[in-house]
mmCIF file of C-alpha atoms and ligand atoms in Angstrom:
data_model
loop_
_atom_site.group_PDB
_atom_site.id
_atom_site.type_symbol
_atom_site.label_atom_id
_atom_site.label_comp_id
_atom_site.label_asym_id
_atom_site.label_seq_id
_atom_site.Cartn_x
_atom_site.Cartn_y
_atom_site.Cartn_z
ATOM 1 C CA UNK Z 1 116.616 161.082 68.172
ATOM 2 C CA UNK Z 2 119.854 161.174 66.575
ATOM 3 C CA UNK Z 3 122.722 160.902 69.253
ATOM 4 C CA UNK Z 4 124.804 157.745 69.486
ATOM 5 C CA UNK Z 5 127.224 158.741 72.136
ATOM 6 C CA UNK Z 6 126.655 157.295 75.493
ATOM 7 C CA UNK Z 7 123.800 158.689 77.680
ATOM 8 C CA UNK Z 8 126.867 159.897 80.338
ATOM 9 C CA UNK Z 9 128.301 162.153 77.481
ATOM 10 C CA UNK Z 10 127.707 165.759 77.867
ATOM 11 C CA UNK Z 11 127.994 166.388 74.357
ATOM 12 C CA UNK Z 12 125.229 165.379 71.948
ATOM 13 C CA UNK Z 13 124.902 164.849 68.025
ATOM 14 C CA UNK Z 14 121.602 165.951 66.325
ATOM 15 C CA UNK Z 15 120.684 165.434 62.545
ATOM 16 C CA UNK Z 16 118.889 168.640 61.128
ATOM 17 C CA UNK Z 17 117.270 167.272 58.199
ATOM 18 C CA UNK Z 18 116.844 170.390 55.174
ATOM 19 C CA UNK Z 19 115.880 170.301 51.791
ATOM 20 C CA UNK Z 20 114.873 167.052 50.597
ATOM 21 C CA UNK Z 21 117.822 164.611 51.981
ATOM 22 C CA UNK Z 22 120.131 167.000 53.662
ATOM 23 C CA UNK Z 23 121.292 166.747 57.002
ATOM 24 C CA UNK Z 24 122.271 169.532 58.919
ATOM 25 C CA UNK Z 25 124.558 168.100 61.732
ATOM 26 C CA UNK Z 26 124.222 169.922 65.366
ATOM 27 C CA UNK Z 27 127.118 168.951 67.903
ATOM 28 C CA UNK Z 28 125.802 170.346 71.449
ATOM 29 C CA UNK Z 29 125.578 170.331 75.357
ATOM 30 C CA UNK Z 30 123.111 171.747 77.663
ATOM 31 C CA UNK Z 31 123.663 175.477 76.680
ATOM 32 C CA UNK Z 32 126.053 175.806 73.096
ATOM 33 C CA UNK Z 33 125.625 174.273 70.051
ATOM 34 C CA UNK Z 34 128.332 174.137 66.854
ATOM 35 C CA UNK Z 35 126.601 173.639 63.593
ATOM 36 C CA UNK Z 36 128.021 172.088 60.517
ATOM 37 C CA UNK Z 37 127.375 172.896 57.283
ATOM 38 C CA UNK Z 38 124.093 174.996 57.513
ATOM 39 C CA UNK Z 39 122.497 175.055 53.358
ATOM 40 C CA UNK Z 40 119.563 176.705 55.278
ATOM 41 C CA UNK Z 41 119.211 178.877 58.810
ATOM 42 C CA UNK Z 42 115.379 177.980 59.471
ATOM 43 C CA UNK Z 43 115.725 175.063 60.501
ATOM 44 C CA UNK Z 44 118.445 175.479 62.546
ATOM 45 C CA UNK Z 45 117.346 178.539 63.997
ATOM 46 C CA UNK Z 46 114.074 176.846 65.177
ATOM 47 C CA UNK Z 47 116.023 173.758 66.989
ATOM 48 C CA UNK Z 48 118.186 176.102 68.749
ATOM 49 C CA UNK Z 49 115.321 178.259 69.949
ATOM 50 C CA UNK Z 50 113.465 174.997 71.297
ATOM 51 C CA UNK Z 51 116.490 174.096 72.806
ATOM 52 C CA UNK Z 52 117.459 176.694 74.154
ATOM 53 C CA UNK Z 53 120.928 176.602 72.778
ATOM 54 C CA UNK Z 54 123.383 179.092 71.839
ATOM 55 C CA UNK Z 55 125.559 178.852 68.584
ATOM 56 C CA UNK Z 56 128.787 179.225 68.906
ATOM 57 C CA UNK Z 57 130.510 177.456 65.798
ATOM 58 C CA UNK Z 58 130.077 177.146 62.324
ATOM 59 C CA UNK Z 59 132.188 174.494 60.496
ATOM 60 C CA UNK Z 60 131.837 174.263 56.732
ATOM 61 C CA UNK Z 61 133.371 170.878 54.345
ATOM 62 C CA UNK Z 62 132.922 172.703 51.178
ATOM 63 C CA UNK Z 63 131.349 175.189 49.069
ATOM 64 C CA UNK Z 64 128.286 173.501 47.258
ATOM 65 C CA UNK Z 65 125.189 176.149 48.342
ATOM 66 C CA UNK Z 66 123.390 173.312 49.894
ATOM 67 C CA UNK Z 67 126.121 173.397 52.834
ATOM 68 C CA UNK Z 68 126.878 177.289 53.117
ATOM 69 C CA UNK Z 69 123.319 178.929 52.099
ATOM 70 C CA UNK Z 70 122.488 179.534 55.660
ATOM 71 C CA UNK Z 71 125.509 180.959 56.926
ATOM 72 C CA UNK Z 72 124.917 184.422 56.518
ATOM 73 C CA UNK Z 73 121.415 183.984 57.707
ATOM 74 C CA UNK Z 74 122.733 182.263 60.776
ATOM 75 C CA UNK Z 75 125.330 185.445 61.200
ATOM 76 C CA UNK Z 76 122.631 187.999 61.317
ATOM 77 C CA UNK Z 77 121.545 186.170 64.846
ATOM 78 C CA UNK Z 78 124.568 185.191 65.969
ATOM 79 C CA UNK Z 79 127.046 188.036 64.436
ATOM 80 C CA UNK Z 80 130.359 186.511 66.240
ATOM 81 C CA UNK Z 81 130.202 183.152 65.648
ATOM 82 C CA UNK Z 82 133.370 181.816 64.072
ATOM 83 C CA UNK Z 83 132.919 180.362 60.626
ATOM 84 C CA UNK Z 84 135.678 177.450 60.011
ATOM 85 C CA UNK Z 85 135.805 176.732 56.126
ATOM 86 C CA UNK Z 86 138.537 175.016 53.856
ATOM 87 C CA UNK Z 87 141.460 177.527 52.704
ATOM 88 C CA UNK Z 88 141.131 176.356 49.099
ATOM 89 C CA UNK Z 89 137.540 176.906 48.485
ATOM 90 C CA UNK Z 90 135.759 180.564 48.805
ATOM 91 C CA UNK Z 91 132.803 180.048 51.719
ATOM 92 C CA UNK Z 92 130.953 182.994 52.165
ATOM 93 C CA UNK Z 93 132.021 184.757 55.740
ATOM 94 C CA UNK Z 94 134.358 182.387 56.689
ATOM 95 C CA UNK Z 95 136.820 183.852 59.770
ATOM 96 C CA UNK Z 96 138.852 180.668 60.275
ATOM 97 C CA UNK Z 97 140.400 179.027 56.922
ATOM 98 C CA UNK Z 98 141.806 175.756 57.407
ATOM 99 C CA UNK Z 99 143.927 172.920 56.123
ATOM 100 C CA UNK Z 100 144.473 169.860 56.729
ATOM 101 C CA UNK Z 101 146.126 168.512 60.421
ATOM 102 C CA UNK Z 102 144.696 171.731 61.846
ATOM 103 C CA UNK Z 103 142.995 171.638 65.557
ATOM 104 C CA UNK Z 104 139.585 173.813 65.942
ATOM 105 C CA UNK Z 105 139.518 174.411 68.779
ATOM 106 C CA UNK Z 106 135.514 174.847 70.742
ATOM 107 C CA UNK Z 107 136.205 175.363 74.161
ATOM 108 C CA UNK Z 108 132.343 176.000 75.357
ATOM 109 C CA UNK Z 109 132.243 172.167 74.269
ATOM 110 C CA UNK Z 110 135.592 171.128 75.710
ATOM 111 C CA UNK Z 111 135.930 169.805 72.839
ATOM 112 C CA UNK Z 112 138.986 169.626 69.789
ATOM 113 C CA UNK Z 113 138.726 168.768 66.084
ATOM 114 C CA UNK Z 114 141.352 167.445 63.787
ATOM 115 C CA UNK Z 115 140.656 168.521 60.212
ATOM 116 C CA UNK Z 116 140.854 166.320 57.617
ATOM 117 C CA UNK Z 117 141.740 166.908 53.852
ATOM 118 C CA UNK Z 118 139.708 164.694 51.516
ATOM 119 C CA UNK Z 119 139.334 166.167 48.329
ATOM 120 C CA UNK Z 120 137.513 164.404 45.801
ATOM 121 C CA UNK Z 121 133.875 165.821 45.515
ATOM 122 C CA UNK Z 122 135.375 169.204 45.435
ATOM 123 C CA UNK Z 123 138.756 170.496 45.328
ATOM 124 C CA UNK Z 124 139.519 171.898 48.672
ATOM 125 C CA UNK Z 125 136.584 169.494 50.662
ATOM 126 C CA UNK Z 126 137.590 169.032 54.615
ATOM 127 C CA UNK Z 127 136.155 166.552 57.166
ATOM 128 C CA UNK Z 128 136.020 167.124 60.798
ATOM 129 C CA UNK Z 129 137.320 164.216 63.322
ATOM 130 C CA UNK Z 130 136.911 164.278 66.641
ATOM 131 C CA UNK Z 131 136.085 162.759 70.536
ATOM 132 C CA UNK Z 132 133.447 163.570 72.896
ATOM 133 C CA UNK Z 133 134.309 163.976 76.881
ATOM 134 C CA UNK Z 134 133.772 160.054 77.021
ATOM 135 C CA UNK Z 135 136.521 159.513 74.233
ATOM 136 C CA UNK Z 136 133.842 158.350 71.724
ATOM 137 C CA UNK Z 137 135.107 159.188 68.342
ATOM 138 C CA UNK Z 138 132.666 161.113 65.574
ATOM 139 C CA UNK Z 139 133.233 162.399 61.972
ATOM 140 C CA UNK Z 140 131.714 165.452 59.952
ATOM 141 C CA UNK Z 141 132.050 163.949 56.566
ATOM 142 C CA UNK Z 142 130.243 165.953 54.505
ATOM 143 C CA UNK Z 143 129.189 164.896 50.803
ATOM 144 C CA UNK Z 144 132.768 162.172 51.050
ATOM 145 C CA UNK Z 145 131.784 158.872 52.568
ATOM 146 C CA UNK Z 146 127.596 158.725 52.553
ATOM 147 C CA UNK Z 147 126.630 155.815 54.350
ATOM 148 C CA UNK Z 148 126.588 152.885 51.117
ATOM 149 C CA UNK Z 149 128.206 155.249 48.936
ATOM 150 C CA UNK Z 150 130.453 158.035 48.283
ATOM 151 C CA UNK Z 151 130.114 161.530 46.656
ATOM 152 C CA UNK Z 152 129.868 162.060 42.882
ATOM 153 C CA UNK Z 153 133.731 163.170 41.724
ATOM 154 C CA UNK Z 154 132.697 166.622 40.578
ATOM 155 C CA UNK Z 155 136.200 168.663 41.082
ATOM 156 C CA UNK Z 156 139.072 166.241 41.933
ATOM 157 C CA UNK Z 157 139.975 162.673 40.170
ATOM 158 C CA UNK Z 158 139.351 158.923 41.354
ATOM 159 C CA UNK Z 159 142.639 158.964 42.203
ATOM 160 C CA UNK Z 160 142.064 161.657 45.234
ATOM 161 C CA UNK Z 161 138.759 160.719 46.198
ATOM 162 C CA UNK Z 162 140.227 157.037 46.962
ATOM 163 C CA UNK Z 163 142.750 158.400 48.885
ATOM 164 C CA UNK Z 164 140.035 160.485 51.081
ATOM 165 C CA UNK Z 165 138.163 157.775 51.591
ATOM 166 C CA UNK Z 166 140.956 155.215 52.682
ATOM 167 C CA UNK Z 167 142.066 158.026 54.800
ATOM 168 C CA UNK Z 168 138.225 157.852 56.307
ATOM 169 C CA UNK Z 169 138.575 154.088 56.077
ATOM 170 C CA UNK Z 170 141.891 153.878 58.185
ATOM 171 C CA UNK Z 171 139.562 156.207 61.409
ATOM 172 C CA UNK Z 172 138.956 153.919 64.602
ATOM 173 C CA UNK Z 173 136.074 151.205 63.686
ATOM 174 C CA UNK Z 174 133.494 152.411 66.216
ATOM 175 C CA UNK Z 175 134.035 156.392 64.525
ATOM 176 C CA UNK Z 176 130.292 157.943 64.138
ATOM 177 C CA UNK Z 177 130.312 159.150 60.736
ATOM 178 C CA UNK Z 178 127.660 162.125 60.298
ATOM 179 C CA UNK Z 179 127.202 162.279 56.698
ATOM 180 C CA UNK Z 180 125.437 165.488 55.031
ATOM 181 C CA UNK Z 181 122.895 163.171 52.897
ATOM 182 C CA UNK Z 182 119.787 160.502 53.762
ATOM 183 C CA UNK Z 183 121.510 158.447 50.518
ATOM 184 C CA UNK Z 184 121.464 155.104 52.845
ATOM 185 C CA UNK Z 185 118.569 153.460 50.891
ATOM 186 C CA UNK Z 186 119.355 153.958 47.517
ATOM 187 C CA UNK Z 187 122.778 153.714 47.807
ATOM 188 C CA UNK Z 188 122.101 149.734 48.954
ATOM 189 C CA UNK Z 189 119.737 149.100 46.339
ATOM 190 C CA UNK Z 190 123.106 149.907 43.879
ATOM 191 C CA UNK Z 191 125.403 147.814 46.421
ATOM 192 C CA UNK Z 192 123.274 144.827 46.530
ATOM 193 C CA UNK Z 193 123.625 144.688 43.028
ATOM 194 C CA UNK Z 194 127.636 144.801 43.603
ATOM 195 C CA UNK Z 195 127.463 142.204 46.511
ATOM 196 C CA UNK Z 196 124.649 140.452 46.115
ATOM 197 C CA UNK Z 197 126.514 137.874 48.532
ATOM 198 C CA UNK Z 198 126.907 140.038 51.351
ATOM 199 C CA UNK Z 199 124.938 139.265 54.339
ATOM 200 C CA UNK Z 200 125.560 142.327 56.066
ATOM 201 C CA UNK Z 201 124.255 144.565 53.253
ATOM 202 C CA UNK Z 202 120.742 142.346 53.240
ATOM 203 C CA UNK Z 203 120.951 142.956 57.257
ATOM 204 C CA UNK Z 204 121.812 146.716 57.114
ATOM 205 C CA UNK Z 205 119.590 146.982 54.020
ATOM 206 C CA UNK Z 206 116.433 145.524 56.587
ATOM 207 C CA UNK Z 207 117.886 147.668 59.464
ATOM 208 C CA UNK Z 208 118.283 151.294 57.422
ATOM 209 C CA UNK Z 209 114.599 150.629 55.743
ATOM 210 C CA UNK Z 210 112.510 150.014 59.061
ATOM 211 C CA UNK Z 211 114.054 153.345 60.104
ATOM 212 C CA UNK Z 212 113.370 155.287 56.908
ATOM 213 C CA UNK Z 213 109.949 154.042 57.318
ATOM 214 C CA UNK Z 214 109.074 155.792 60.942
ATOM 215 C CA UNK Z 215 111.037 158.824 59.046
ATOM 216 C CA UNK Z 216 113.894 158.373 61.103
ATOM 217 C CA UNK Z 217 117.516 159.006 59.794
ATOM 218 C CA UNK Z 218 119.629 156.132 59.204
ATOM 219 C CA UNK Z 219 122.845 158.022 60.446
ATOM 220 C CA UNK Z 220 124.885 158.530 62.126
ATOM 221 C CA UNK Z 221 126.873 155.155 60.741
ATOM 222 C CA UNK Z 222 129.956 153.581 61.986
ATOM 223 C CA UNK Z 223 133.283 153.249 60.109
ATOM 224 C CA UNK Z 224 133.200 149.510 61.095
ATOM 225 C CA UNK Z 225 129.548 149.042 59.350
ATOM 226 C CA UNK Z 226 130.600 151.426 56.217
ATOM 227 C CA UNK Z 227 133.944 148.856 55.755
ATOM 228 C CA UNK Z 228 131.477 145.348 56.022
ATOM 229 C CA UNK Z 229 128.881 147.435 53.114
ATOM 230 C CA UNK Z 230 130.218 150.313 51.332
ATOM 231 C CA UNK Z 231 131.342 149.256 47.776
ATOM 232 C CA UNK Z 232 133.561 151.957 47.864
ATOM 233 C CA UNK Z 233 136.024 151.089 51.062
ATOM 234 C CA UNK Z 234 135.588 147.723 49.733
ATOM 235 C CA UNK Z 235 137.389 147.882 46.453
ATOM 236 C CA UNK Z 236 140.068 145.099 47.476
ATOM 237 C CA UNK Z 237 137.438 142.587 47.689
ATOM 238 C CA UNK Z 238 137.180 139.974 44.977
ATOM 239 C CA UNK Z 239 133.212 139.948 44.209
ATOM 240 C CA UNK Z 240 133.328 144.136 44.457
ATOM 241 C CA UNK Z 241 136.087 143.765 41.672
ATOM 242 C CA UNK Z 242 134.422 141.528 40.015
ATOM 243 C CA UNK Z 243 131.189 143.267 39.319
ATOM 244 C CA UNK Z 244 132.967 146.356 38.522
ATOM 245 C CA UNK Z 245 134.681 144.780 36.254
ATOM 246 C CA UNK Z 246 131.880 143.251 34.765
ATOM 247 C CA UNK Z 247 129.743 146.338 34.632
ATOM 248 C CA UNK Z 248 132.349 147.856 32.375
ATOM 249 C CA UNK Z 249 133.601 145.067 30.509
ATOM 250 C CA UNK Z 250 136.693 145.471 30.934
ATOM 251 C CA UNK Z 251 138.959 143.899 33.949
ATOM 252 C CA UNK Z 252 140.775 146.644 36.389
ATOM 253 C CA UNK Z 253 144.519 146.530 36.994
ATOM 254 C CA UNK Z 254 144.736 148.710 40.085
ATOM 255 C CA UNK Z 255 141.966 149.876 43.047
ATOM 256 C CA UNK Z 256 141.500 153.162 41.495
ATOM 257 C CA UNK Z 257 140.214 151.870 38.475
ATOM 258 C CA UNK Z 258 137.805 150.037 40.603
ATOM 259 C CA UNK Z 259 136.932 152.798 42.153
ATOM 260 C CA UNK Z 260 136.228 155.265 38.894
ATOM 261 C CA UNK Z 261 134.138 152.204 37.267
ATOM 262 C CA UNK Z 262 132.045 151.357 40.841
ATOM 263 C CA UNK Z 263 131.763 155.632 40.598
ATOM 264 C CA UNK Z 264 130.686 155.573 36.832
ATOM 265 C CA UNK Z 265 127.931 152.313 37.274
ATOM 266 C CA UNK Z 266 126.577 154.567 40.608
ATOM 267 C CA UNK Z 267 126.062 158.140 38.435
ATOM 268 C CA UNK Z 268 124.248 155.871 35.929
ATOM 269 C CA UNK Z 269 121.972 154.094 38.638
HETATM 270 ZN ZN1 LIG F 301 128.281 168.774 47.810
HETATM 271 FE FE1 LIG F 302 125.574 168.159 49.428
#
């Protein structure tokens, strides 16, 4: 119970969960099945064997081990599967290295991606946009936008990471955004204490904790919900500046600054 596309799609979205708050993302139809970002092969070599599926993708955003650990796992049962994986990063049997503006191509899911560069959490980090047969549009964001929050700034600067997110920001509003984390709950605990104003964060808060208490994933989200509650897309609005501001003591003369002190009051949540 994952899929948000229309019940006529033939294309379906499936989140994998691994580890303790990972999400493997599956995109599939009846009979193939392209996986993003595998950190472990057992659980996505038992879905696919319920299902019946056959892998035919691998798409990688970056290099952390919980997103490539189960690739070459994955390879020893499916040895010709293409592994798509940014140029700038090393990913362990990657066949397809690519940048940003380039088309992947799955034809056994009729189906194109547009690859997006959004470095921030790590240098070379892509994201994956793209439409299923009904035009619905979807997003493999990996550890960028998390639904509430962002990822930590490990490799690249504010600056960047900004940039990859307005660049995530500026997607079509009703974009499902499949994020690699379950961060949803925790990361609006922290943004309630940014915008403790905003009725859509006590609404989405309500919403996201009903479903984390049948153990259901809260994603995917929607670009349009992540502008209304994410502090991070939201850095141009007065009471988001304004607790930033105050969390640091000191005002912010530009949104980047914003940014790097809503980033800095998260790490020390
Ligand atoms: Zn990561
Ligand atoms: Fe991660």
């Amino acid at each position: 119970m994952t899929n948000r596309f229309s019940e006529a799609s033939s294309l379906q979205l499936k989140a994998i969960p691994a580890f303790n708050d990972n999400y493997i993302w599956l995109l599939h139809n009846a009979h193939q099945a392209v996986v993003v970002d595998p950190g472990d092969a057992q659980p996505v070599l038992a879905f696919l064997a319920h299902h019946q599926l056959d892998l035919t993708g691998v798409l990688i955003t970056h290099h952390h081990n919980d997103h490539v650990g189960g690739i070459t796992e994955l390879l020893r049962h499916y040895p010709s599967v293409p592994v798509y994986g940014p140029a700038l990063e090393s990913i362990p049997k990657r066949t397809h290295a690519i940048q940003a503006d380039d088309i992947v191509h799955l034809p056994e899911l009729a189906c194109r991606l547009r690859v997006l560069s959004v470095p921030g959490h790590t240098s070379g980090h892509v994201a994956y946009f793209g439409h299923n047969d009904l035009n619905e549009p979807f997003l493999f964001c990996g550890d960028t936008l998390f639904s509430g929050g962002c990822g930590r700034v490990f490799e690249g600067t504010a600056a960047q990471m900004l940039d990859s997110l307005n660049q995530l920001a500026a997607l079509p509003p009703q974009t499902l955004v499949c994020c690699a984390h379950e961060y949803t709950l925790s990361n609006l605990n922290w943004a309630l204490n940014v915008e403790p104003n905003n009725d859509d964060l006590h609404d989405y808060y309500q919403h996201a904790a009903a479903l984390r208490a049948e153990q259901q994933p809260t994603l995917p989200s929607t670009i349009e919900l992540e502008l209304r509650i994410n502090p991070f897309l939201r850095t141009h609005i007065p009471e988001v500046q304004l607790s930033a501001s105050s969390y640091s003591s000191c005002a912010a003369s530009n949104p980047t600054e914003v940014f790097a002190q809503l980033r800095e009051w998260k790490n020390n949540a």
